[in-house]
PDB file of C-alpha atoms in Angstrom:
ATOM      1  CA  MET A  94      80.337  59.172  31.945  1.00 50.00           C
ATOM      2  CA  THR A  95      79.502  62.728  30.908  1.00 61.00           C
ATOM      3  CA  GLU A  96      79.747  65.179  33.805  1.00 66.00           C
ATOM      4  CA  THR A  97      76.544  67.076  34.447  1.00 66.00           C
ATOM      5  CA  LYS A  98      76.579  70.799  35.019  1.00 71.00           C
ATOM      6  CA  GLY A  99      74.365  72.858  37.266  1.00 66.00           C
ATOM      7  CA  SER A 100      71.761  75.129  35.776  1.00 68.00           C
ATOM      8  CA  LYS A 101      72.590  78.833  35.487  1.00 72.00           C
ATOM      9  CA  LYS A 102      68.934  79.817  35.575  1.00 74.00           C
ATOM     10  CA  ALA A 103      67.747  81.543  38.750  1.00 74.00           C
ATOM     11  CA  LEU A 104      65.353  84.193  39.955  1.00 75.00           C
ATOM     12  CA  GLU A 105      66.816  87.576  40.870  1.00 80.00           C
ATOM     13  CA  ILE A 106      65.720  87.069  44.473  1.00 80.00           C
ATOM     14  CA  SER A 107      67.963  83.994  44.678  1.00 80.00           C
ATOM     15  CA  LYS A 108      71.005  86.277  44.614  1.00 81.00           C
ATOM     16  CA  GLU A 109      69.729  87.962  47.770  1.00 86.00           C
ATOM     17  CA  ILE A 110      68.782  84.767  49.564  1.00 87.00           C
ATOM     18  CA  PHE A 111      72.149  82.997  49.638  1.00 86.00           C
ATOM     19  CA  PRO A 112      73.939  85.659  51.748  1.00 90.00           C
ATOM     20  CA  MET A 113      71.023  85.387  54.194  1.00 92.00           C
ATOM     21  CA  VAL A 114      71.439  81.604  54.325  1.00 91.00           C
ATOM     22  CA  LYS A 115      75.173  81.968  54.968  1.00 92.00           C
ATOM     23  CA  GLU A 116      74.508  84.498  57.730  1.00 95.00           C
ATOM     24  CA  TYR A 117      72.050  82.095  59.359  1.00 95.00           C
ATOM     25  CA  TYR A 118      74.721  79.408  59.730  1.00 95.00           C
ATOM     26  CA  LEU A 119      77.491  81.783  60.786  1.00 95.00           C
ATOM     27  CA  ASN A 120      75.191  83.304  63.405  1.00 96.00           C
ATOM     28  CA  ALA A 121      74.520  79.796  64.725  1.00 96.00           C
ATOM     29  CA  HIS A 122      78.231  79.276  65.370  1.00 96.00           C
ATOM     30  CA  GLU A 123      78.453  82.646  67.121  1.00 96.00           C
ATOM     31  CA  TYR A 124      75.388  81.803  69.197  1.00 96.00           C
ATOM     32  CA  LYS A 125      76.963  78.522  70.310  1.00 96.00           C
ATOM     33  CA  ALA A 126      80.280  80.235  71.056  1.00 96.00           C
ATOM     34  CA  GLN A 127      78.431  82.520  73.463  1.00 96.00           C
ATOM     35  CA  GLY A 128      77.264  79.464  75.409  1.00 95.00           C
ATOM     36  CA  LYS A 129      73.670  79.667  74.201  1.00 96.00           C
ATOM     37  CA  PRO A 130      71.694  76.497  73.347  1.00 97.00           C
ATOM     38  CA  VAL A 131      71.277  75.134  69.850  1.00 97.00           C
ATOM     39  CA  ALA A 132      68.772  72.499  68.700  1.00 97.00           C
ATOM     40  CA  TRP A 133      68.818  70.324  65.604  1.00 97.00           C
ATOM     41  CA  CYS A 134      65.183  70.077  64.538  1.00 95.00           C
ATOM     42  CA  GLY A 135      63.033  68.093  62.199  1.00 91.00           C
ATOM     43  CA  VAL A 136      60.713  70.095  60.003  1.00 84.00           C
ATOM     44  CA  ALA A 137      57.308  70.838  61.555  1.00 85.00           C
ATOM     45  CA  VAL A 138      58.652  71.391  65.062  1.00 91.00           C
ATOM     46  CA  PRO A 139      57.138  74.476  66.763  1.00 90.00           C
ATOM     47  CA  LYS A 140      60.077  76.808  66.094  1.00 93.00           C
ATOM     48  CA  GLU A 141      58.216  79.749  67.617  1.00 95.00           C
ATOM     49  CA  LEU A 142      58.427  78.028  70.981  1.00 96.00           C
ATOM     50  CA  LEU A 143      62.195  77.684  70.638  1.00 97.00           C
ATOM     51  CA  LEU A 144      62.481  81.383  69.799  1.00 96.00           C
ATOM     52  CA  ALA A 145      60.536  82.173  72.960  1.00 97.00           C
ATOM     53  CA  LEU A 146      63.161  80.181  74.879  1.00 97.00           C
ATOM     54  CA  ASP A 147      66.161  81.775  73.096  1.00 97.00           C
ATOM     55  CA  ILE A 148      67.140  78.447  71.533  1.00 97.00           C
ATOM     56  CA  TYR A 149      68.698  78.578  68.045  1.00 97.00           C
ATOM     57  CA  ALA A 150      66.860  76.171  65.728  1.00 96.00           C
ATOM     58  CA  MET A 151      68.809  74.403  62.985  1.00 96.00           C
ATOM     59  CA  TYR A 152      67.414  72.002  60.406  1.00 95.00           C
ATOM     60  CA  PRO A 153      69.585  69.075  59.249  1.00 95.00           C
ATOM     61  CA  GLU A 154      67.383  68.523  56.192  1.00 93.00           C
ATOM     62  CA  HIS A 155      67.967  72.087  55.053  1.00 94.00           C
ATOM     63  CA  TYR A 156      71.696  71.777  55.700  1.00 95.00           C
ATOM     64  CA  SER A 157      71.877  68.617  53.608  1.00 95.00           C
ATOM     65  CA  THR A 158      70.652  70.627  50.607  1.00 94.00           C
ATOM     66  CA  ILE A 159      73.499  73.093  51.233  1.00 94.00           C
ATOM     67  CA  CYS A 160      75.888  70.140  51.184  1.00 94.00           C
ATOM     68  CA  ALA A 161      74.390  69.029  47.868  1.00 93.00           C
ATOM     69  CA  ILE A 162      74.792  72.507  46.388  1.00 90.00           C
ATOM     70  CA  ARG A 163      78.418  72.661  47.588  1.00 91.00           C
ATOM     71  CA  LYS A 164      79.046  69.116  46.281  1.00 92.00           C
ATOM     72  CA  THR A 165      80.006  67.605  49.637  1.00 93.00           C
ATOM     73  CA  ALA A 166      76.895  65.450  49.987  1.00 94.00           C
ATOM     74  CA  VAL A 167      78.460  62.424  48.281  1.00 94.00           C
ATOM     75  CA  ASP A 168      81.404  62.436  50.701  1.00 93.00           C
ATOM     76  CA  PHE A 169      79.063  62.350  53.688  1.00 94.00           C
ATOM     77  CA  CYS A 170      76.877  59.690  52.093  1.00 94.00           C
ATOM     78  CA  ASP A 171      80.004  57.580  51.603  1.00 94.00           C
ATOM     79  CA  HIS A 172      80.744  57.820  55.337  1.00 92.00           C
ATOM     80  CA  ALA A 173      77.212  56.673  56.162  1.00 94.00           C
ATOM     81  CA  GLU A 174      77.243  53.835  53.648  1.00 94.00           C
ATOM     82  CA  ALA A 175      80.657  52.657  54.874  1.00 94.00           C
ATOM     83  CA  ALA A 176      79.084  52.372  58.329  1.00 93.00           C
ATOM     84  CA  GLY A 177      76.390  50.076  56.927  1.00 94.00           C
ATOM     85  CA  TYR A 178      73.597  52.476  56.036  1.00 93.00           C
ATOM     86  CA  SER A 179      71.822  51.501  52.820  1.00 92.00           C
ATOM     87  CA  ARG A 180      71.787  53.633  49.699  1.00 92.00           C
ATOM     88  CA  GLU A 181      68.033  53.141  49.756  1.00 91.00           C
ATOM     89  CA  LEU A 182      67.857  55.248  52.917  1.00 90.00           C
ATOM     90  CA  CYS A 183      66.611  58.842  52.715  1.00 90.00           C
ATOM     91  CA  GLY A 184      69.320  61.101  51.272  1.00 92.00           C
ATOM     92  CA  TYR A 185      68.825  63.698  54.007  1.00 93.00           C
ATOM     93  CA  ALA A 186      69.442  61.057  56.642  1.00 93.00           C
ATOM     94  CA  ARG A 187      72.527  59.636  54.933  1.00 95.00           C
ATOM     95  CA  ILE A 188      74.141  63.044  54.461  1.00 95.00           C
ATOM     96  CA  ILE A 189      73.739  64.217  58.048  1.00 95.00           C
ATOM     97  CA  THR A 190      74.486  60.805  59.562  1.00 95.00           C
ATOM     98  CA  GLY A 191      77.666  60.722  57.484  1.00 95.00           C
ATOM     99  CA  LEU A 192      78.501  64.254  58.611  1.00 94.00           C
ATOM    100  CA  VAL A 193      78.242  63.180  62.256  1.00 94.00           C
ATOM    101  CA  LEU A 194      80.206  59.969  61.664  1.00 93.00           C
ATOM    102  CA  ALA A 195      82.988  61.898  59.896  1.00 91.00           C
ATOM    103  CA  GLY A 196      83.599  63.875  63.073  1.00 87.00           C
ATOM    104  CA  GLU A 197      86.421  66.426  62.872  1.00 83.00           C
ATOM    105  CA  LYS A 198      87.219  65.376  59.299  1.00 83.00           C
ATOM    106  CA  ALA A 199      83.818  66.755  58.267  1.00 83.00           C
ATOM    107  CA  GLN A 200      84.811  70.276  59.295  1.00 81.00           C
ATOM    108  CA  GLU A 201      87.389  70.380  56.494  1.00 85.00           C
ATOM    109  CA  ILE A 202      84.718  70.236  53.790  1.00 91.00           C
ATOM    110  CA  ALA A 203      81.435  71.054  55.552  1.00 93.00           C
ATOM    111  CA  PRO A 204      79.869  74.273  54.165  1.00 93.00           C
ATOM    112  CA  PHE A 205      79.987  77.199  56.610  1.00 93.00           C
ATOM    113  CA  GLY A 206      81.960  75.079  59.061  1.00 90.00           C
ATOM    114  CA  GLY A 207      79.108  72.636  59.522  1.00 91.00           C
ATOM    115  CA  MET A 208      76.296  72.983  62.026  1.00 94.00           C
ATOM    116  CA  PRO A 209      77.305  73.728  65.632  1.00 95.00           C
ATOM    117  CA  GLU A 210      76.894  70.744  67.953  1.00 95.00           C
ATOM    118  CA  PRO A 211      73.354  70.692  69.326  1.00 97.00           C
ATOM    119  CA  ASP A 212      72.385  70.704  72.972  1.00 97.00           C
ATOM    120  CA  PHE A 213      69.497  68.456  71.999  1.00 97.00           C
ATOM    121  CA  LEU A 214      67.634  66.986  69.033  1.00 97.00           C
ATOM    122  CA  PHE A 215      63.994  67.945  68.571  1.00 96.00           C
ATOM    123  CA  ILE A 216      61.609  65.820  66.551  1.00 93.00           C
ATOM    124  CA  THR A 217      57.877  65.387  66.081  1.00 91.00           C
ATOM    125  CA  SER A 218      55.662  62.609  64.759  1.00 88.00           C
ATOM    126  CA  CYS A 219      54.797  64.764  61.719  1.00 82.00           C
ATOM    127  CA  VAL A 220      55.760  64.299  58.076  1.00 76.00           C
ATOM    128  CA  CYS A 221      57.549  60.924  57.779  1.00 80.00           C
ATOM    129  CA  ASP A 222      58.443  57.844  59.801  1.00 77.00           C
ATOM    130  CA  THR A 223      62.105  57.901  58.737  1.00 80.00           C
ATOM    131  CA  ARG A 224      62.806  61.080  60.643  1.00 81.00           C
ATOM    132  CA  LEU A 225      62.324  59.694  64.148  1.00 85.00           C
ATOM    133  CA  LYS A 226      64.544  56.643  63.539  1.00 89.00           C
ATOM    134  CA  TRP A 227      67.134  58.868  61.865  1.00 91.00           C
ATOM    135  CA  PHE A 228      67.325  61.149  64.912  1.00 93.00           C
ATOM    136  CA  GLU A 229      67.523  58.112  67.187  1.00 93.00           C
ATOM    137  CA  GLU A 230      70.518  56.953  65.146  1.00 93.00           C
ATOM    138  CA  LEU A 231      72.134  60.379  65.547  1.00 94.00           C
ATOM    139  CA  GLN A 232      71.601  60.096  69.286  1.00 94.00           C
ATOM    140  CA  GLY A 233      73.208  56.658  69.281  1.00 93.00           C
ATOM    141  CA  HIS A 234      76.338  58.008  67.607  1.00 93.00           C
ATOM    142  CA  SER A 235      76.579  61.222  69.621  1.00 93.00           C
ATOM    143  CA  GLY A 236      74.747  60.847  72.913  1.00 94.00           C
ATOM    144  CA  TRP A 237      72.732  64.025  72.286  1.00 95.00           C
ATOM    145  CA  PRO A 238      69.365  63.933  74.074  1.00 95.00           C
ATOM    146  CA  ILE A 239      66.125  63.892  72.080  1.00 95.00           C
ATOM    147  CA  GLN A 240      62.958  65.849  72.780  1.00 95.00           C
ATOM    148  CA  TYR A 241      59.888  64.390  71.091  1.00 93.00           C
ATOM    149  CA  ILE A 242      56.422  65.819  70.444  1.00 93.00           C
ATOM    150  CA  ASP A 243      53.549  63.599  69.327  1.00 91.00           C
ATOM    151  CA  PHE A 244      51.397  65.728  67.038  1.00 87.00           C
ATOM    152  CA  PRO A 245      47.841  64.508  66.318  1.00 85.00           C
ATOM    153  CA  GLU A 246      46.893  64.863  62.656  1.00 80.00           C
ATOM    154  CA  LYS A 247      43.595  65.200  60.760  1.00 77.00           C
ATOM    155  CA  MET A 248      41.917  66.246  63.980  1.00 77.00           C
ATOM    156  CA  LEU A 249      38.841  68.020  62.616  1.00 75.00           C
ATOM    157  CA  SER A 250      38.028  65.110  60.313  1.00 78.00           C
ATOM    158  CA  LYS A 251      37.366  63.043  63.456  1.00 80.00           C
ATOM    159  CA  GLY A 252      34.953  65.532  64.989  1.00 85.00           C
ATOM    160  CA  GLU A 253      35.158  68.557  67.258  1.00 87.00           C
ATOM    161  CA  ALA A 254      35.250  66.544  70.487  1.00 89.00           C
ATOM    162  CA  TYR A 255      38.239  64.555  69.285  1.00 87.00           C
ATOM    163  CA  ALA A 256      39.944  67.725  67.989  1.00 88.00           C
ATOM    164  CA  LYS A 257      39.605  69.425  71.368  1.00 91.00           C
ATOM    165  CA  GLU A 258      40.949  66.402  73.220  1.00 92.00           C
ATOM    166  CA  ALA A 259      43.823  66.098  70.759  1.00 91.00           C
ATOM    167  CA  MET A 260      44.774  69.767  71.069  1.00 91.00           C
ATOM    168  CA  ASP A 261      44.667  69.554  74.865  1.00 94.00           C
ATOM    169  CA  TYR A 262      46.998  66.563  74.605  1.00 94.00           C
ATOM    170  CA  TYR A 263      49.333  68.556  72.355  1.00 93.00           C
ATOM    171  CA  TYR A 264      49.332  71.618  74.639  1.00 93.00           C
ATOM    172  CA  ARG A 265      50.180  69.469  77.666  1.00 96.00           C
ATOM    173  CA  GLN A 266      53.209  68.186  75.799  1.00 95.00           C
ATOM    174  CA  LEU A 267      54.309  71.740  74.974  1.00 95.00           C
ATOM    175  CA  GLU A 268      53.971  72.794  78.598  1.00 96.00           C
ATOM    176  CA  SER A 269      56.014  69.794  79.708  1.00 96.00           C
ATOM    177  CA  LEU A 270      58.637  70.547  77.059  1.00 96.00           C
ATOM    178  CA  VAL A 271      59.000  74.165  78.185  1.00 97.00           C
ATOM    179  CA  SER A 272      59.456  73.067  81.791  1.00 96.00           C
ATOM    180  CA  THR A 273      62.027  70.437  80.803  1.00 96.00           C
ATOM    181  CA  LEU A 274      64.083  72.796  78.648  1.00 97.00           C
ATOM    182  CA  GLU A 275      64.016  75.549  81.278  1.00 97.00           C
ATOM    183  CA  ASN A 276      65.360  73.105  83.876  1.00 96.00           C
ATOM    184  CA  GLN A 277      67.924  71.377  81.675  1.00 95.00           C
ATOM    185  CA  LEU A 278      69.287  74.355  79.730  1.00 96.00           C
ATOM    186  CA  GLY A 279      68.761  77.232  82.139  1.00 95.00           C
ATOM    187  CA  VAL A 280      66.632  79.143  79.607  1.00 96.00           C
ATOM    188  CA  LYS A 281      63.529  81.189  80.403  1.00 96.00           C
ATOM    189  CA  TYR A 282      60.261  81.155  78.483  1.00 97.00           C
ATOM    190  CA  ASP A 283      59.152  84.612  77.297  1.00 97.00           C
ATOM    191  CA  GLU A 284      55.477  85.018  76.351  1.00 96.00           C
ATOM    192  CA  ALA A 285      56.129  88.286  74.488  1.00 97.00           C
ATOM    193  CA  LYS A 286      58.766  86.601  72.303  1.00 97.00           C
ATOM    194  CA  LEU A 287      56.349  83.805  71.506  1.00 97.00           C
ATOM    195  CA  LYS A 288      53.657  86.274  70.426  1.00 97.00           C
ATOM    196  CA  ALA A 289      56.137  88.183  68.236  1.00 97.00           C
ATOM    197  CA  ALA A 290      57.298  84.932  66.624  1.00 97.00           C
ATOM    198  CA  MET A 291      53.724  83.782  66.013  1.00 97.00           C
ATOM    199  CA  ASP A 292      52.818  87.123  64.426  1.00 97.00           C
ATOM    200  CA  ARG A 293      55.848  86.867  62.148  1.00 96.00           C
ATOM    201  CA  SER A 294      54.978  83.287  61.202  1.00 96.00           C
ATOM    202  CA  TRP A 295      51.460  84.379  60.286  1.00 96.00           C
ATOM    203  CA  GLU A 296      52.869  87.095  58.009  1.00 97.00           C
ATOM    204  CA  LEU A 297      55.175  84.574  56.347  1.00 95.00           C
ATOM    205  CA  ARG A 298      52.320  82.130  55.863  1.00 95.00           C
ATOM    206  CA  GLU A 299      50.245  84.813  54.148  1.00 97.00           C
ATOM    207  CA  LEU A 300      53.209  85.599  51.892  1.00 95.00           C
ATOM    208  CA  GLU A 301      53.614  81.921  51.065  1.00 94.00           C
ATOM    209  CA  LEU A 302      49.963  81.685  50.028  1.00 96.00           C
ATOM    210  CA  GLU A 303      50.387  84.774  47.848  1.00 94.00           C
ATOM    211  CA  ILE A 304      53.409  83.180  46.154  1.00 89.00           C
ATOM    212  CA  LEU A 305      51.472  79.967  45.533  1.00 91.00           C
ATOM    213  CA  GLU A 306      48.711  82.001  43.858  1.00 91.00           C
ATOM    214  CA  LEU A 307      51.309  83.625  41.587  1.00 89.00           C
ATOM    215  CA  ARG A 308      52.561  80.172  40.599  1.00 88.00           C
ATOM    216  CA  LYS A 309      49.179  79.434  39.019  1.00 90.00           C
ATOM    217  CA  VAL A 310      50.166  81.732  36.150  1.00 89.00           C
ATOM    218  CA  ALA A 311      51.017  79.919  32.905  1.00 89.00           C
ATOM    219  CA  PRO A 312      53.902  79.829  32.255  1.00 87.00           C
ATOM    220  CA  ALA A 313      54.763  79.835  35.976  1.00 78.00           C
ATOM    221  CA  PRO A 314      57.824  81.819  37.121  1.00 69.00           C
ATOM    222  CA  MET A 315      59.129  78.668  38.895  1.00 65.00           C
TER     223      MET A 315
END
């Protein structure tokens, strides 16, 4: 079989991004070493809330792409498949499940020393059904607790009354989550940090929309 080679094409900004990605993971290890809490999160969790609680958010799905880039993904998938997980299962799930199952052996090949062990897993009902079962499997192998948020979707399409009720339901869950994390982890919610994080997220969202507009150009830069 002919070996495939990675593409050499990349945007100039990509050269600046990778050192930032590396710093993100190294900082996570330093954060954990200082005794501060770390969470492994599914995408679409309210990260701003974690920032307001001084909890370091890590994303297994993102890390699995790092493993793929560094060509360690297959090794971790092999660990998962040897434990009985099907090849038909989501690649993200197989990589990270295999990473956890590999234990200390994983540290020998895991990029950036792997992800620091989480104090809890954080998942929502958003995006896909696989994610919740995947995190439940991680809990089964590790014993890490799970925090779960049920996020109502397509609220406005069901009318304003339903949307208001749904958002109230969501806010009550957030309030309960903050209380639980404060009690369990000894952290303290900071309203000013939440506002700063929300402002930053809004700026990033505006930038994302600007980038998407630029991608309408033919030929597109990406």
